[in-house]
Amino acid sequence: MSLAAPTVSAISGAPFRVGVAAARYNEQLVDTLLQQVCARLRAAGVAERRLTVVRVPGSNELPSAVQLLGLKERCDVLIALGVLIRGDTIHYELIADAATHALQRVALDLRTPVINGVVVAETPAQAKARCGGKIDRGAEFAQAALEMAALNRRLRKKS
Ligand code: RBF
């Protein structure tokens, strides 16, 4: 995976409605990601009342959760947050794969951008570096969400 993150552009989040689903598995790490995401969204002007957060057991449940959120609220963008860490089996890989595909499917079916904020790590140390450590993945996910919400507003057919 490339480390070349996109350059950050200043986008006002004031008009956006954002839905976030966050897994409770590896809870401390996901909580840190969630704090980073919310901090960046608030800093961009997203109003508290337009930010909905729901929690689900694990990353496997994220696609259903963002779909339900997207159907209930008219969100400009949806964000799925989770942390998958390699265990003794390849289970984490299966979940990562299935969740990645399902999140894309939800985005295309709902015609609402979905940000894949699932951190997949080989070790707990790798996961920590990406959730509160040197790498601010939460800020990257929030920035991607702002960009896609802006694109959605600009290109979406008025209905
Ligand atoms: N969920 C995560 O979000 N991160 C994990 O690292 C993770 N590891 C799992 C490992 C195993 C062996 C199992 C059975 C589940 C794991 N889950 C994990 C939970 C999964 O996303 C989901 O909540 C459950 O499988 C119930 O559908």
mmCIF file of C-alpha atoms and ligand atoms in Angstrom:
data_model
loop_
_atom_site.group_PDB
_atom_site.id
_atom_site.type_symbol
_atom_site.label_atom_id
_atom_site.label_comp_id
_atom_site.label_asym_id
_atom_site.label_seq_id
_atom_site.Cartn_x
_atom_site.Cartn_y
_atom_site.Cartn_z
ATOM 1 C CA MET A 1 0.000 0.000 0.000
ATOM 2 C CA SER A 2 1.320 3.434 -0.979
ATOM 3 C CA LEU A 3 2.193 6.037 1.636
ATOM 4 C CA ALA A 4 1.481 8.888 -0.795
ATOM 5 C CA ALA A 5 -1.600 10.391 0.819
ATOM 6 C CA PRO A 6 -3.422 13.066 -1.222
ATOM 7 C CA THR A 7 -2.686 16.720 -0.538
ATOM 8 C CA VAL A 8 -5.174 18.286 1.840
ATOM 9 C CA SER A 9 -7.601 20.860 0.466
ATOM 10 C CA ALA A 10 -9.644 23.198 2.651
ATOM 11 C CA ILE A 11 -13.321 22.247 2.413
ATOM 12 C CA SER A 12 -16.069 23.722 4.566
ATOM 13 C CA GLY A 13 -18.085 20.915 6.115
ATOM 14 C CA ALA A 14 -20.804 23.281 7.364
ATOM 15 C CA PRO A 15 -23.586 22.020 5.054
ATOM 16 C CA PHE A 16 -22.765 18.314 5.281
ATOM 17 C CA ARG A 17 -24.628 15.537 7.026
ATOM 18 C CA VAL A 18 -22.198 12.733 7.924
ATOM 19 C CA GLY A 19 -22.964 9.202 9.153
ATOM 20 C CA VAL A 20 -20.270 7.201 10.936
ATOM 21 C CA ALA A 21 -20.375 3.502 11.877
ATOM 22 C CA ALA A 22 -17.588 2.347 14.194
ATOM 23 C CA ALA A 23 -16.757 -1.191 15.324
ATOM 24 C CA ARG A 24 -16.252 -2.048 19.018
ATOM 25 C CA TYR A 25 -13.744 -4.837 18.311
ATOM 26 C CA ASN A 26 -10.263 -3.487 19.209
ATOM 27 C CA GLU A 27 -12.259 -0.769 20.908
ATOM 28 C CA GLN A 28 -9.503 1.529 22.184
ATOM 29 C CA LEU A 29 -7.922 1.763 18.753
ATOM 30 C CA VAL A 30 -11.245 2.353 16.998
ATOM 31 C CA ASP A 31 -12.176 4.978 19.633
ATOM 32 C CA THR A 32 -8.968 6.834 18.798
ATOM 33 C CA LEU A 33 -9.781 6.690 15.079
ATOM 34 C CA LEU A 34 -13.288 7.943 15.827
ATOM 35 C CA GLN A 35 -11.943 10.855 17.892
ATOM 36 C CA GLN A 36 -9.531 11.797 15.104
ATOM 37 C CA VAL A 37 -12.287 11.644 12.486
ATOM 38 C CA CYS A 38 -14.759 13.690 14.558
ATOM 39 C CA ALA A 39 -12.087 16.258 15.475
ATOM 40 C CA ARG A 40 -11.220 16.849 11.817
ATOM 41 C CA LEU A 41 -14.876 17.003 10.747
ATOM 42 C CA ARG A 42 -15.700 19.516 13.512
ATOM 43 C CA ALA A 43 -12.634 21.572 12.624
ATOM 44 C CA ALA A 44 -13.959 21.721 9.048
ATOM 45 C CA GLY A 45 -17.280 23.042 10.341
ATOM 46 C CA VAL A 46 -19.488 19.937 10.381
ATOM 47 C CA ALA A 47 -22.225 20.681 12.927
ATOM 48 C CA GLU A 48 -22.707 18.294 15.860
ATOM 49 C CA ARG A 49 -26.385 17.806 14.985
ATOM 50 C CA ARG A 50 -25.451 16.712 11.463
ATOM 51 C CA LEU A 51 -22.983 14.082 12.672
ATOM 52 C CA THR A 52 -24.499 10.685 13.541
ATOM 53 C CA VAL A 53 -22.350 7.948 15.097
ATOM 54 C CA VAL A 54 -23.465 4.338 15.596
ATOM 55 C CA ARG A 55 -21.457 1.462 17.079
ATOM 56 C CA VAL A 56 -21.467 -2.165 15.907
ATOM 57 C CA PRO A 57 -19.770 -5.311 17.274
ATOM 58 C CA GLY A 58 -17.070 -5.732 14.630
ATOM 59 C CA SER A 59 -15.851 -4.720 11.191
ATOM 60 C CA ASN A 60 -17.971 -7.438 9.607
ATOM 61 C CA GLU A 61 -21.072 -5.492 10.633
ATOM 62 C CA LEU A 62 -19.907 -2.155 9.179
ATOM 63 C CA PRO A 63 -21.457 -2.540 5.689
ATOM 64 C CA SER A 64 -24.952 -3.250 7.100
ATOM 65 C CA ALA A 65 -24.588 -0.401 9.578
ATOM 66 C CA VAL A 66 -23.618 2.226 6.995
ATOM 67 C CA GLN A 67 -26.392 0.967 4.733
ATOM 68 C CA LEU A 68 -28.984 1.333 7.511
ATOM 69 C CA LEU A 69 -27.612 4.770 8.392
ATOM 70 C CA GLY A 70 -27.679 5.865 4.785
ATOM 71 C CA LEU A 71 -31.275 4.718 4.387
ATOM 72 C CA LYS A 72 -32.427 6.429 7.596
ATOM 73 C CA GLU A 73 -30.561 9.736 7.302
ATOM 74 C CA ARG A 74 -29.942 11.627 4.077
ATOM 75 C CA CYS A 75 -26.177 11.639 4.514
ATOM 76 C CA ASP A 76 -23.784 13.354 2.110
ATOM 77 C CA VAL A 77 -21.137 10.802 3.015
ATOM 78 C CA LEU A 78 -20.797 7.705 5.206
ATOM 79 C CA ILE A 79 -17.694 6.564 7.083
ATOM 80 C CA ALA A 80 -16.967 3.007 8.304
ATOM 81 C CA LEU A 81 -14.330 2.662 11.031
ATOM 82 C CA GLY A 82 -12.752 -0.541 12.272
ATOM 83 C CA VAL A 83 -9.441 -2.156 13.127
ATOM 84 C CA LEU A 84 -8.610 -5.660 11.933
ATOM 85 C CA ILE A 85 -5.490 -7.299 13.340
ATOM 86 C CA ARG A 86 -4.026 -10.594 12.164
ATOM 87 C CA GLY A 87 -4.735 -13.461 14.564
ATOM 88 C CA ASP A 88 -3.854 -17.147 14.465
ATOM 89 C CA THR A 89 -6.093 -17.721 11.457
ATOM 90 C CA ILE A 90 -6.896 -15.887 8.215
ATOM 91 C CA HIS A 91 -10.266 -14.790 9.597
ATOM 92 C CA TYR A 92 -9.207 -11.127 9.701
ATOM 93 C CA GLU A 93 -8.299 -11.334 6.024
ATOM 94 C CA LEU A 94 -11.706 -12.754 5.100
ATOM 95 C CA ILE A 95 -13.469 -9.992 7.032
ATOM 96 C CA ALA A 96 -11.227 -7.313 5.499
ATOM 97 C CA ASP A 97 -11.954 -8.587 2.020
ATOM 98 C CA ALA A 98 -15.696 -9.003 2.516
ATOM 99 C CA ALA A 99 -16.084 -5.633 4.256
ATOM 100 C CA THR A 100 -14.104 -3.826 1.553
ATOM 101 C CA HIS A 101 -16.303 -5.241 -1.212
ATOM 102 C CA ALA A 102 -19.543 -4.735 0.706
ATOM 103 C CA LEU A 103 -18.710 -1.117 1.585
ATOM 104 C CA GLN A 104 -18.190 -0.355 -2.113
ATOM 105 C CA ARG A 105 -21.447 -2.086 -2.938
ATOM 106 C CA VAL A 106 -23.355 -0.032 -0.376
ATOM 107 C CA ALA A 107 -21.806 3.151 -1.785
ATOM 108 C CA LEU A 108 -22.873 2.302 -5.334
ATOM 109 C CA ASP A 109 -26.307 0.976 -4.342
ATOM 110 C CA LEU A 110 -27.131 3.986 -2.152
ATOM 111 C CA ARG A 111 -25.369 6.447 -4.455
ATOM 112 C CA THR A 112 -23.714 7.858 -1.367
ATOM 113 C CA PRO A 113 -19.928 7.818 -0.984
ATOM 114 C CA VAL A 114 -18.661 5.449 1.707
ATOM 115 C CA ILE A 115 -15.202 5.970 3.201
ATOM 116 C CA ASN A 116 -13.456 2.703 4.018
ATOM 117 C CA GLY A 117 -11.863 3.541 7.354
ATOM 118 C CA VAL A 118 -10.964 -0.014 8.276
ATOM 119 C CA VAL A 119 -7.329 -0.241 9.340
ATOM 120 C CA VAL A 120 -5.919 -3.682 8.531
ATOM 121 C CA ALA A 121 -2.703 -4.529 10.379
ATOM 122 C CA GLU A 122 -0.373 -7.480 10.681
ATOM 123 C CA THR A 123 0.471 -6.705 14.319
ATOM 124 C CA PRO A 124 -0.942 -4.687 17.243
ATOM 125 C CA ALA A 125 2.086 -2.365 16.912
ATOM 126 C CA GLN A 126 1.202 -1.624 13.286
ATOM 127 C CA ALA A 127 -2.383 -0.934 14.300
ATOM 128 C CA LYS A 128 -1.285 1.414 17.128
ATOM 129 C CA ALA A 129 0.968 3.368 14.777
ATOM 130 C CA ARG A 130 -2.089 4.032 12.590
ATOM 131 C CA CYS A 131 -4.556 4.790 15.399
ATOM 132 C CA GLY A 132 -3.114 7.489 17.628
ATOM 133 C CA GLY A 133 0.525 6.873 16.714
ATOM 134 C CA LYS A 134 2.666 8.486 14.052
ATOM 135 C CA ILE A 135 0.140 7.975 11.261
ATOM 136 C CA ASP A 136 -3.117 9.975 11.549
ATOM 137 C CA ARG A 137 -5.400 7.735 9.529
ATOM 138 C CA GLY A 138 -8.465 9.269 11.181
ATOM 139 C CA ALA A 139 -7.642 12.693 9.735
ATOM 140 C CA GLU A 140 -7.097 11.107 6.306
ATOM 141 C CA PHE A 141 -10.481 9.357 6.447
ATOM 142 C CA ALA A 142 -12.213 12.585 7.506
ATOM 143 C CA GLN A 143 -10.531 14.550 4.732
ATOM 144 C CA ALA A 144 -11.581 11.940 2.157
ATOM 145 C CA ALA A 145 -15.126 12.165 3.534
ATOM 146 C CA LEU A 146 -15.178 15.975 3.169
ATOM 147 C CA GLU A 147 -13.963 15.729 -0.422
ATOM 148 C CA MET A 148 -16.521 13.104 -1.364
ATOM 149 C CA ALA A 149 -19.367 14.953 0.381
ATOM 150 C CA ALA A 150 -18.445 18.081 -1.587
ATOM 151 C CA LEU A 151 -18.354 16.067 -4.825
ATOM 152 C CA ASN A 152 -21.701 14.488 -3.997
ATOM 153 C CA ARG A 153 -23.275 17.927 -3.424
ATOM 154 C CA ARG A 154 -21.785 19.256 -6.648
ATOM 155 C CA LEU A 155 -22.682 16.392 -8.996
ATOM 156 C CA ARG A 156 -25.735 14.748 -7.456
ATOM 157 C CA LYS A 157 -28.897 15.064 -9.520
ATOM 158 C CA LYS A 158 -31.443 17.175 -7.677
ATOM 159 C CA SER A 159 -34.365 14.890 -6.778
HETATM 160 N N1 RBF B 1 -13.652 -7.623 14.188
HETATM 161 C C1 RBF B 1 -12.853 -6.537 14.027
HETATM 162 O O1 RBF B 1 -13.352 -5.428 13.837
HETATM 163 N N2 RBF B 1 -11.482 -6.682 14.098
HETATM 164 C C2 RBF B 1 -10.865 -7.881 14.268
HETATM 165 O O2 RBF B 1 -9.623 -7.934 14.321
HETATM 166 C C3 RBF B 1 -11.700 -9.028 14.397
HETATM 167 N N3 RBF B 1 -11.142 -10.255 14.537
HETATM 168 C C4 RBF B 1 -11.953 -11.346 14.602
HETATM 169 C C5 RBF B 1 -11.400 -12.625 14.682
HETATM 170 C C6 RBF B 1 -12.202 -13.734 14.740
HETATM 171 C C7 RBF B 1 -11.573 -15.107 14.806
HETATM 172 C C8 RBF B 1 -13.621 -13.574 14.742
HETATM 173 C C9 RBF B 1 -14.535 -14.783 14.818
HETATM 174 C C10 RBF B 1 -14.175 -12.333 14.667
HETATM 175 C C11 RBF B 1 -13.370 -11.194 14.604
HETATM 176 N N4 RBF B 1 -13.937 -9.930 14.524
HETATM 177 C C12 RBF B 1 -13.110 -8.845 14.365
HETATM 178 C C13 RBF B 1 -15.396 -9.721 14.677
HETATM 179 C C14 RBF B 1 -16.167 -9.664 13.366
HETATM 180 O O3 RBF B 1 -15.942 -8.430 12.706
HETATM 181 C C15 RBF B 1 -17.698 -9.791 13.630
HETATM 182 O O4 RBF B 1 -18.093 -8.857 14.585
HETATM 183 C C16 RBF B 1 -18.090 -11.186 14.087
HETATM 184 O O5 RBF B 1 -17.545 -12.163 13.257
HETATM 185 C C17 RBF B 1 -19.632 -11.324 14.099
HETATM 186 O O6 RBF B 1 -20.157 -11.165 12.781
#
